[in-house]
Short mmCIF file of C-alpha atoms and ligand atoms in Angstrom, two decimals:
data_model
loop_
_atom_site.label_atom_id
_atom_site.label_comp_id
_atom_site.label_asym_id
_atom_site.label_seq_id
_atom_site.Cartn_x
_atom_site.Cartn_y
_atom_site.Cartn_z
CA GLU A 1 -95.77 42.88 -159.45
CA LYS A 2 -95.27 40.14 -162.05
CA GLY A 3 -92.71 42.35 -163.76
CA GLY A 4 -94.55 42.35 -167.08
CA HIS A 5 -94.99 38.57 -167.11
CA ASP A 6 -98.35 36.80 -167.24
CA TYR A 7 -97.44 34.55 -164.33
CA PHE A 8 -95.16 34.67 -161.31
CA MET A 9 -93.69 31.41 -162.53
CA LEU A 10 -92.51 33.04 -165.76
CA LYS A 11 -91.06 35.93 -163.80
CA GLU A 12 -89.27 33.54 -161.45
CA ILE A 13 -87.87 31.47 -164.32
CA ALA A 14 -86.54 34.70 -165.86
CA GLU A 15 -85.00 35.75 -162.54
CA GLN A 16 -82.82 32.65 -162.31
CA PRO A 17 -79.53 34.14 -163.53
CA ARG A 18 -79.82 36.82 -160.86
CA ALA A 19 -80.92 34.36 -158.17
CA VAL A 20 -77.90 32.17 -158.91
CA ALA A 21 -75.59 35.21 -158.87
CA GLU A 22 -77.04 36.43 -155.55
CA THR A 23 -76.57 33.01 -153.99
CA LEU A 24 -72.90 33.05 -155.02
CA LEU A 25 -72.35 36.66 -153.98
CA GLY A 26 -69.75 37.19 -151.27
CA ARG A 27 -69.10 33.48 -150.94
CA ILE A 28 -66.20 33.19 -153.41
CA GLY A 29 -63.18 35.16 -152.16
CA THR A 30 -60.76 37.13 -154.35
CA ASP A 31 -58.23 34.34 -153.74
CA GLY A 32 -60.66 31.89 -155.36
CA ARG A 33 -61.43 30.16 -152.08
CA LEU A 34 -64.86 29.78 -150.54
CA SER A 35 -65.81 31.41 -147.28
CA LEU A 36 -68.96 30.05 -145.68
CA ASP A 37 -68.34 30.93 -142.02
CA GLU A 38 -71.96 32.12 -141.95
CA MET A 39 -72.98 28.43 -141.74
CA ARG A 40 -72.11 28.53 -138.03
CA LEU A 41 -70.34 25.15 -138.23
CA THR A 42 -66.66 25.31 -137.34
CA ASP A 43 -63.92 23.85 -139.53
CA ASP A 44 -63.20 21.33 -136.76
CA GLU A 45 -66.83 20.22 -136.79
CA LEU A 46 -66.71 19.91 -140.58
CA ARG A 47 -63.51 17.86 -140.39
CA ASP A 48 -65.13 15.43 -137.93
CA ILE A 49 -68.04 14.52 -140.20
CA ASP A 50 -68.00 10.95 -141.44
CA LYS A 51 -71.39 10.73 -143.13
CA ILE A 52 -73.95 13.09 -144.65
CA ILE A 53 -77.69 12.52 -144.86
CA ILE A 54 -79.86 14.89 -146.88
CA VAL A 55 -83.58 15.19 -146.14
CA ALA A 56 -86.10 17.16 -148.19
CA CYS A 57 -89.40 16.95 -150.09
CA GLY A 58 -90.47 17.45 -153.70
CA THR A 59 -88.22 19.66 -155.74
CA ALA A 60 -85.87 20.21 -152.80
CA TYR A 61 -85.45 16.41 -152.64
CA HIS A 62 -84.34 16.46 -156.27
CA ALA A 63 -81.71 19.06 -155.35
CA GLY A 64 -80.63 16.63 -152.62
CA LEU A 65 -80.31 13.76 -155.10
CA ILE A 66 -78.00 15.90 -157.22
CA ALA A 67 -76.06 16.94 -154.11
CA LYS A 68 -75.19 13.31 -153.43
CA TYR A 69 -73.19 13.06 -156.68
CA ALA A 70 -71.33 16.30 -155.94
CA ILE A 71 -70.64 15.54 -152.27
CA GLU A 72 -69.44 11.99 -152.78
CA HIS A 73 -67.22 13.01 -155.70
CA TRP A 74 -65.59 16.09 -154.19
CA THR A 75 -65.46 15.12 -150.52
CA GLN A 76 -65.37 11.28 -150.62
CA LEU A 77 -67.82 11.31 -147.72
CA PRO A 78 -70.70 8.84 -147.95
CA CYS A 79 -73.96 10.65 -148.58
CA GLU A 80 -77.53 9.38 -148.40
CA VAL A 81 -80.59 11.25 -149.59
CA GLU A 82 -84.00 10.57 -148.15
CA LEU A 83 -87.49 11.90 -148.49
CA ALA A 84 -88.07 13.76 -145.23
CA SER A 85 -91.44 12.05 -144.86
CA GLU A 86 -89.76 8.63 -144.80
CA PHE A 87 -86.69 9.50 -142.73
CA ARG A 88 -88.15 9.61 -139.26
CA TYR A 89 -90.32 6.56 -139.67
CA ARG A 90 -87.36 4.23 -139.95
CA ASP A 91 -84.37 3.98 -137.65
CA PRO A 92 -81.68 6.01 -139.38
CA ILE A 93 -78.17 5.43 -138.05
CA LEU A 94 -77.05 8.82 -136.78
CA THR A 95 -74.06 9.75 -134.65
CA ARG A 96 -72.45 12.98 -133.52
CA SER A 97 -70.31 12.87 -136.65
CA THR A 98 -73.27 12.64 -139.00
CA LEU A 99 -74.18 15.86 -140.76
CA VAL A 100 -77.84 16.04 -141.71
CA ILE A 101 -78.64 18.63 -144.37
CA ALA A 102 -82.28 19.73 -144.60
CA ILE A 103 -83.21 21.50 -147.84
CA SER A 104 -86.39 23.60 -147.86
CA GLN A 105 -87.30 26.70 -149.82
CA SER A 106 -89.99 27.82 -147.38
CA GLY A 107 -88.31 26.57 -144.23
CA GLU A 108 -91.81 25.61 -143.05
CA THR A 109 -92.39 22.18 -144.61
CA MET A 110 -93.65 20.00 -141.77
CA ASP A 111 -92.15 16.73 -143.03
CA THR A 112 -88.72 18.34 -143.28
CA LEU A 113 -89.06 20.08 -139.92
CA MET A 114 -89.96 16.79 -138.25
CA ALA A 115 -86.91 15.15 -139.87
CA VAL A 116 -84.73 17.99 -138.50
CA ARG A 117 -86.10 17.45 -134.99
CA HIS A 118 -85.61 13.70 -135.25
CA ALA A 119 -81.97 14.17 -136.34
CA ARG A 120 -81.23 16.63 -133.54
CA GLU A 121 -82.73 14.32 -130.93
CA GLN A 122 -80.17 11.73 -132.06
CA ARG A 123 -77.36 14.31 -131.58
CA ALA A 124 -76.53 14.71 -135.27
CA SER A 125 -75.52 18.19 -136.48
CA VAL A 126 -78.15 19.68 -138.76
CA LEU A 127 -77.51 22.23 -141.47
CA GLY A 128 -80.43 23.92 -143.22
CA ILE A 129 -80.46 25.17 -146.80
CA CYS A 130 -83.40 27.56 -146.85
CA ASN A 131 -84.67 30.54 -148.79
CA VAL A 132 -86.95 32.26 -146.30
CA ASN A 133 -85.02 34.18 -143.67
CA GLY A 134 -85.91 33.39 -140.08
CA SER A 135 -88.35 30.62 -140.98
CA THR A 136 -88.80 27.66 -138.65
CA ILE A 137 -86.32 25.15 -140.11
CA PRO A 138 -83.27 27.47 -140.03
CA ARG A 139 -84.21 28.50 -136.48
CA GLU A 140 -84.12 24.86 -135.37
CA CYS A 141 -80.93 23.89 -137.20
CA ASP A 142 -77.36 24.10 -135.86
CA GLY A 143 -76.29 25.99 -138.95
CA VAL A 144 -77.85 27.45 -142.06
CA LEU A 145 -76.82 28.43 -145.56
CA TYR A 146 -79.41 30.72 -147.08
CA THR A 147 -80.22 30.66 -150.76
CA HIS A 148 -80.81 34.17 -152.04
CA ALA A 149 -83.48 33.47 -154.63
CA GLY A 150 -85.77 36.22 -153.34
CA PRO A 151 -89.45 35.50 -152.64
CA GLU A 152 -90.82 32.60 -154.68
CA ILE A 153 -94.57 33.04 -155.16
CA ALA A 154 -95.52 30.45 -157.79
CA VAL A 155 -96.36 27.06 -156.30
CA ALA A 156 -93.96 25.30 -158.67
CA SER A 157 -90.43 25.79 -157.49
CA THR A 158 -87.98 27.10 -160.12
CA LYS A 159 -85.49 29.71 -158.98
CA ALA A 160 -85.40 28.18 -155.51
CA PHE A 161 -84.32 24.87 -157.06
CA LEU A 162 -81.44 26.43 -159.00
CA THR A 163 -80.24 28.26 -155.91
CA GLN A 164 -80.53 25.07 -153.83
CA LEU A 165 -78.20 23.47 -156.36
CA VAL A 166 -75.77 26.36 -155.98
CA ALA A 167 -75.94 25.95 -152.19
CA VAL A 168 -75.20 22.23 -152.30
CA TYR A 169 -72.31 22.74 -154.72
CA LEU A 170 -70.93 25.42 -152.39
CA ILE A 171 -71.21 23.12 -149.39
CA ALA A 172 -69.62 20.18 -151.22
CA LEU A 173 -66.73 22.32 -152.46
CA TYR A 174 -66.30 24.01 -149.08
CA LEU A 175 -66.14 20.65 -147.32
CA ALA A 176 -63.51 19.56 -149.85
CA GLN A 177 -61.58 22.79 -149.26
CA VAL A 178 -61.67 22.46 -145.47
CA ARG A 179 -61.01 18.73 -145.28
CA GLY A 180 -58.57 18.43 -148.21
CA THR A 181 -59.33 16.08 -151.05
CA LYS A 182 -57.60 14.26 -153.85
CA TRP A 183 -59.44 16.60 -156.22
CA GLY A 184 -57.76 19.81 -154.96
CA ASP A 185 -57.17 21.38 -158.39
CA GLU A 186 -60.55 20.35 -159.67
CA VAL A 187 -62.23 21.85 -156.61
CA PHE A 188 -60.44 25.14 -157.21
CA ALA A 189 -61.42 25.12 -160.89
CA MET A 190 -65.04 24.28 -160.05
CA ILE A 191 -65.30 27.23 -157.68
CA GLN A 192 -64.25 29.49 -160.56
CA LEU A 193 -66.69 27.82 -162.93
CA LEU A 194 -69.56 28.19 -160.47
CA GLY A 195 -68.98 31.93 -160.73
CA THR A 196 -69.76 31.75 -164.47
CA MET A 197 -73.05 29.91 -164.08
CA PRO A 198 -75.33 32.98 -164.04
CA GLN A 199 -74.23 33.73 -167.62
CA LYS A 200 -74.78 30.12 -168.68
CA VAL A 201 -78.31 30.12 -167.25
CA GLU A 202 -78.93 33.42 -169.06
CA GLN A 203 -77.74 31.80 -172.30
CA VAL A 204 -80.30 29.02 -171.88
CA LEU A 205 -83.08 31.54 -171.32
CA GLU A 206 -82.11 33.40 -174.49
CA THR A 207 -82.44 30.27 -176.62
CA VAL A 208 -85.51 28.72 -175.05
CA GLU A 209 -88.18 29.93 -177.52
CA PRO A 210 -88.25 26.66 -179.53
CA VAL A 211 -89.06 24.84 -176.27
CA ARG A 212 -92.22 26.92 -175.97
CA GLU A 213 -93.29 25.99 -179.50
CA LEU A 214 -92.58 22.35 -178.80
CA ALA A 215 -94.61 22.47 -175.58
CA ARG A 216 -97.61 24.00 -177.36
CA SER A 217 -97.45 21.29 -180.01
CA LEU A 218 -97.66 18.64 -177.28
CA ALA A 219 -100.60 20.15 -175.39
CA GLY A 220 -102.90 17.33 -176.48
CA GLU A 221 -100.65 14.48 -175.30
CA ARG A 222 -101.56 12.28 -172.34
CA CYS A 223 -98.14 11.26 -171.15
CA VAL A 224 -94.50 12.36 -171.32
CA LEU A 225 -91.52 10.36 -170.11
CA PHE A 226 -88.18 11.79 -168.98
CA LEU A 227 -84.91 9.89 -169.04
CA GLY A 228 -81.57 10.80 -167.50
CA ARG A 229 -78.44 9.26 -166.11
CA HIS A 230 -76.12 10.29 -163.27
CA VAL A 231 -77.13 13.85 -162.28
CA GLY A 232 -79.44 13.86 -165.31
CA PHE A 233 -81.64 11.34 -163.50
CA PRO A 234 -82.82 13.77 -160.78
CA VAL A 235 -83.21 16.38 -163.53
CA ALA A 236 -85.55 13.93 -165.28
CA LEU A 237 -87.51 13.51 -162.02
CA GLU A 238 -87.76 17.27 -161.68
CA GLY A 239 -88.95 17.70 -165.29
CA ALA A 240 -91.65 15.11 -164.66
CA LEU A 241 -92.72 16.65 -161.34
CA LYS A 242 -93.14 20.08 -162.95
CA LEU A 243 -95.32 18.61 -165.68
CA LYS A 244 -97.48 16.68 -163.19
CA GLU A 245 -97.97 19.70 -160.98
CA LEU A 246 -98.77 22.19 -163.71
CA ALA A 247 -100.22 20.32 -166.68
CA TYR A 248 -101.89 17.50 -164.68
CA MET A 249 -100.37 15.03 -167.10
CA HIS A 250 -98.95 11.63 -166.50
CA ALA A 251 -95.22 12.24 -166.43
CA GLU A 252 -92.50 9.92 -165.15
CA GLY A 253 -88.77 10.31 -164.79
CA PHE A 254 -86.58 7.24 -165.17
CA ALA A 255 -82.90 6.44 -164.85
CA ALA A 256 -81.93 5.61 -168.43
CA GLY A 257 -80.12 2.48 -167.27
CA GLU A 258 -83.42 1.13 -165.96
CA LEU A 259 -85.13 1.22 -169.37
CA LYS A 260 -84.52 -2.43 -170.11
CA HIS A 261 -85.67 -3.39 -166.63
CA GLY A 262 -89.23 -2.31 -167.35
CA PRO A 263 -90.00 1.19 -168.58
CA ILE A 264 -89.12 0.43 -172.21
CA ALA A 265 -92.40 -1.51 -172.34
CA LEU A 266 -94.19 1.84 -172.12
CA ILE A 267 -92.70 3.10 -175.37
CA GLU A 268 -95.23 3.29 -178.19
CA GLN A 269 -95.67 5.18 -181.43
CA ASN A 270 -95.24 8.95 -180.98
CA LEU A 271 -94.83 8.89 -177.20
CA PRO A 272 -92.85 12.03 -176.31
CA VAL A 273 -89.71 11.14 -174.37
CA VAL A 274 -87.39 13.85 -173.08
CA VAL A 275 -83.79 12.68 -172.72
CA ILE A 276 -81.16 14.60 -170.76
CA VAL A 277 -77.80 13.78 -172.29
CA PRO A 278 -74.73 13.98 -170.03
CA SER A 279 -71.72 16.03 -171.03
CA ARG A 280 -69.32 14.42 -173.53
CA ALA A 281 -66.66 14.89 -170.87
CA ARG A 282 -68.01 11.60 -169.49
CA PRO A 283 -67.91 9.45 -172.63
CA ILE A 284 -69.05 6.31 -170.82
CA LEU A 285 -72.26 7.92 -169.62
CA HIS A 286 -72.74 9.90 -172.81
CA ASP A 287 -72.42 6.97 -175.21
CA LYS A 288 -74.76 4.79 -173.17
CA ILE A 289 -77.50 7.35 -173.32
CA VAL A 290 -77.05 7.86 -177.05
CA SER A 291 -77.73 4.10 -177.40
CA ASN A 292 -80.83 4.50 -175.21
CA ILE A 293 -82.12 7.25 -177.50
CA GLN A 294 -81.65 4.93 -180.49
CA GLU A 295 -83.46 2.12 -178.68
CA ILE A 296 -86.53 4.14 -177.81
CA ARG A 297 -86.66 5.81 -181.20
CA ALA A 298 -86.58 2.43 -182.93
CA ARG A 299 -89.72 1.62 -180.93
CA GLY A 300 -91.55 4.73 -182.10
CA ALA A 301 -90.78 7.30 -179.37
CA ARG A 302 -90.73 10.94 -180.35
CA THR A 303 -87.36 12.00 -178.92
CA ILE A 304 -86.82 15.40 -177.35
CA VAL A 305 -83.12 15.58 -176.63
CA ILE A 306 -81.38 18.03 -174.31
CA ALA A 307 -77.69 18.03 -175.15
CA GLU A 308 -74.73 20.35 -174.78
CA ASP A 309 -73.54 22.64 -177.58
CA GLY A 310 -71.30 20.81 -180.00
CA ASP A 311 -72.63 17.34 -179.20
CA ASP A 312 -73.18 16.05 -182.74
CA ALA A 313 -73.59 12.39 -181.84
CA VAL A 314 -77.22 12.92 -180.81
CA VAL A 315 -78.28 14.81 -183.95
CA PRO A 316 -79.42 11.81 -186.06
CA TYR A 317 -81.66 10.50 -183.26
CA ALA A 318 -83.29 13.69 -182.00
CA ASP A 319 -86.73 14.60 -183.32
CA THR A 320 -86.30 17.84 -181.38
CA LEU A 321 -82.91 18.98 -180.16
CA ILE A 322 -82.60 21.45 -177.29
CA ARG A 323 -79.14 22.88 -176.80
CA VAL A 324 -77.61 23.91 -173.48
CA PRO A 325 -74.14 25.36 -172.88
CA ALA A 326 -71.37 22.84 -172.25
CA VAL A 327 -70.52 22.76 -168.53
CA PRO A 328 -68.94 20.06 -166.34
CA THR A 329 -71.26 17.12 -165.80
CA LEU A 330 -71.85 17.78 -162.11
CA LEU A 331 -72.97 21.35 -162.84
CA GLN A 332 -75.15 20.41 -165.81
CA PRO A 333 -78.43 20.37 -163.82
CA LEU A 334 -78.14 24.17 -163.51
CA VAL A 335 -78.59 24.52 -167.27
CA ALA A 336 -80.50 21.35 -168.19
CA THR A 337 -83.39 21.99 -165.78
CA VAL A 338 -84.31 25.38 -167.24
CA PRO A 339 -85.78 24.14 -170.55
CA LEU A 340 -87.86 21.62 -168.56
CA GLN A 341 -89.34 24.39 -166.40
CA VAL A 342 -90.24 26.38 -169.51
CA PHE A 343 -91.63 23.24 -171.16
CA ALA A 344 -93.99 22.45 -168.26
CA CYS A 345 -95.07 26.05 -167.82
CA GLU A 346 -95.88 26.54 -171.49
CA LEU A 347 -97.59 23.19 -171.91
CA ALA A 348 -99.79 23.81 -168.88
CA THR A 349 -100.68 27.29 -170.12
CA ALA A 350 -101.55 25.85 -173.54
CA ARG A 351 -103.92 23.47 -171.75
CA GLY A 352 -105.57 26.46 -170.10
CA HIS A 353 -104.24 26.05 -166.55
CA ASP A 354 -103.17 28.73 -164.09
CA VAL A 355 -99.55 27.79 -163.47
CA ASP A 356 -99.23 29.92 -160.35
CA GLN A 357 -102.06 28.13 -158.54
CA PRO A 358 -102.17 24.49 -159.63
CA ARG A 359 -105.13 22.54 -158.31
CA ASN A 360 -104.83 20.74 -154.96
CA LEU A 361 -101.41 22.19 -154.15
CA ALA A 362 -100.17 24.74 -151.60
CA LYS A 363 -96.90 26.66 -151.75
CA SER A 364 -95.86 25.52 -148.37
CA VAL A 365 -97.01 22.19 -146.94
CA THR A 366 -97.27 22.78 -143.21
CA VAL A 367 -99.07 19.56 -142.34
CA GLU A 368 -97.62 16.05 -142.48
O1 M6R B 1 -90.57 24.72 -149.15
P1 M6R B 1 -89.97 23.38 -149.47
O2 M6R B 1 -88.76 23.51 -150.35
O3 M6R B 1 -89.68 22.57 -148.25
O4 M6R B 1 -91.07 22.62 -150.31
C1 M6R B 1 -90.88 21.29 -150.68
C2 M6R B 1 -91.91 20.84 -151.68
O5 M6R B 1 -93.19 20.95 -151.13
C3 M6R B 1 -91.84 21.67 -152.97
O6 M6R B 1 -90.57 21.63 -153.56
C4 M6R B 1 -92.88 21.18 -153.99
O7 M6R B 1 -92.55 19.89 -154.44
C5 M6R B 1 -93.00 22.17 -155.13
N1 M6R B 1 -94.37 22.45 -155.41
C6 M6R B 1 -92.30 21.70 -156.39
O8 M6R B 1 -92.48 22.52 -157.47
#
C-alpha cells in the first residue's frame, strides 16, 4: 500500500507530479482558456466580488499566503489571508461582495469549518478548496473546487499542498479571465505554463538525492532557519513547519527583509540557514536576497541555497546549492517546496522518527 516506499509521506512526495496533473485535468480548455463552472459560482457573482479573504490552518494557510500574491497580481482584487482560528474571534468586515475562500485538505478541520460558518452568517460567498470529496467544509460552502491529490495518509501535508497551490492559481487566473485584467496576455501565458508544471515537479524529484545527503548530515543540529521573500516567504514557513512536525526541531521561517529587524541576531557559527531565492525575472527581489545570503554567511551561517537553474550569482555564497527549474516567480513555490519536504522527511528519519505518525499530531484536527 506504500507503493514500495518506507513511508506514506515518501510515496505522497513522489506522487506530486501526478497529483498536480490530475488537479489541472479538464480545467484548461483546448482554446487555452480555463473552465471552472464546477465551482458553482456564476460569472456574474465572480464579477461582483470586491474583496477576497482566505481562511485556513497550517500548511493550507501557507497555500493561502501564496494565493494572496497571485490573486492581487492577476486580478487586482484586495486579498487578505487569515488563520481560520483567528478569523471568527475578531470582527471581519464582510459584505455580499466578499468572497471567502476556505482551504482544507481534509474538509473537516474544525477551525476552518467554524470560519466558513461565520462568513456565511455574514452573507459572504464562501468557496472551498478541498481534497476529500463530500467532506463537511465543501458541503457547507456555496461553491467548491476540489484538488485531486488522491488520499493523503501521512500527517504531514505534501501533495495536498502542491495541489492547493494549483487550485489557487486556477482560481486567480479564472477570476482574471472572467473579470478582465490589465495582464490579459500574461494570464493566457500562465495558464499554458501551469500545464507544464507536472514535468517541472518531476524534474525536481529526479535531482533531489543531494538533499537527502544534506539532511542526513544535519541530523544532529538543534535548529534550522528558513528565509524567503515574496512567495518564497510562505515557502520558508512551510519548510520550517515540516521540520518542526517531523524532526521535532526548532525551525523558523522568516521574511528575508526582516533579518535586520531582529532575526539576524540568531545567526551564529555553523547555523544551517535555508534560503529560497526568487527567480532572476524579478531582479529587485533576487538581488536583495543575494545580499542577505552574503550577510548571514559573513556571520558564520551555513547557507543552503535553493535557486533556479542558471542562477550563477548565488554560487559563491552557497555552502550547499539546490537547483530547481526556472519558472515564473509566482509559480516558484510549486518547485521550491519539494526539496524542503524531502529535507524534513529525511532529516526526521535520520533522527529515528516515524514520519507518518509524528508525536502529538492528528491528520485531521476536528476540535478547536
Ligand atoms: O485538512 P486541513 O488542510 O484543513 O489541515 C490543516 C492543517 O491541520 C494541516 O495542514 C497541518 O498543518 C499539517 N499537519 C501540515 O503538514
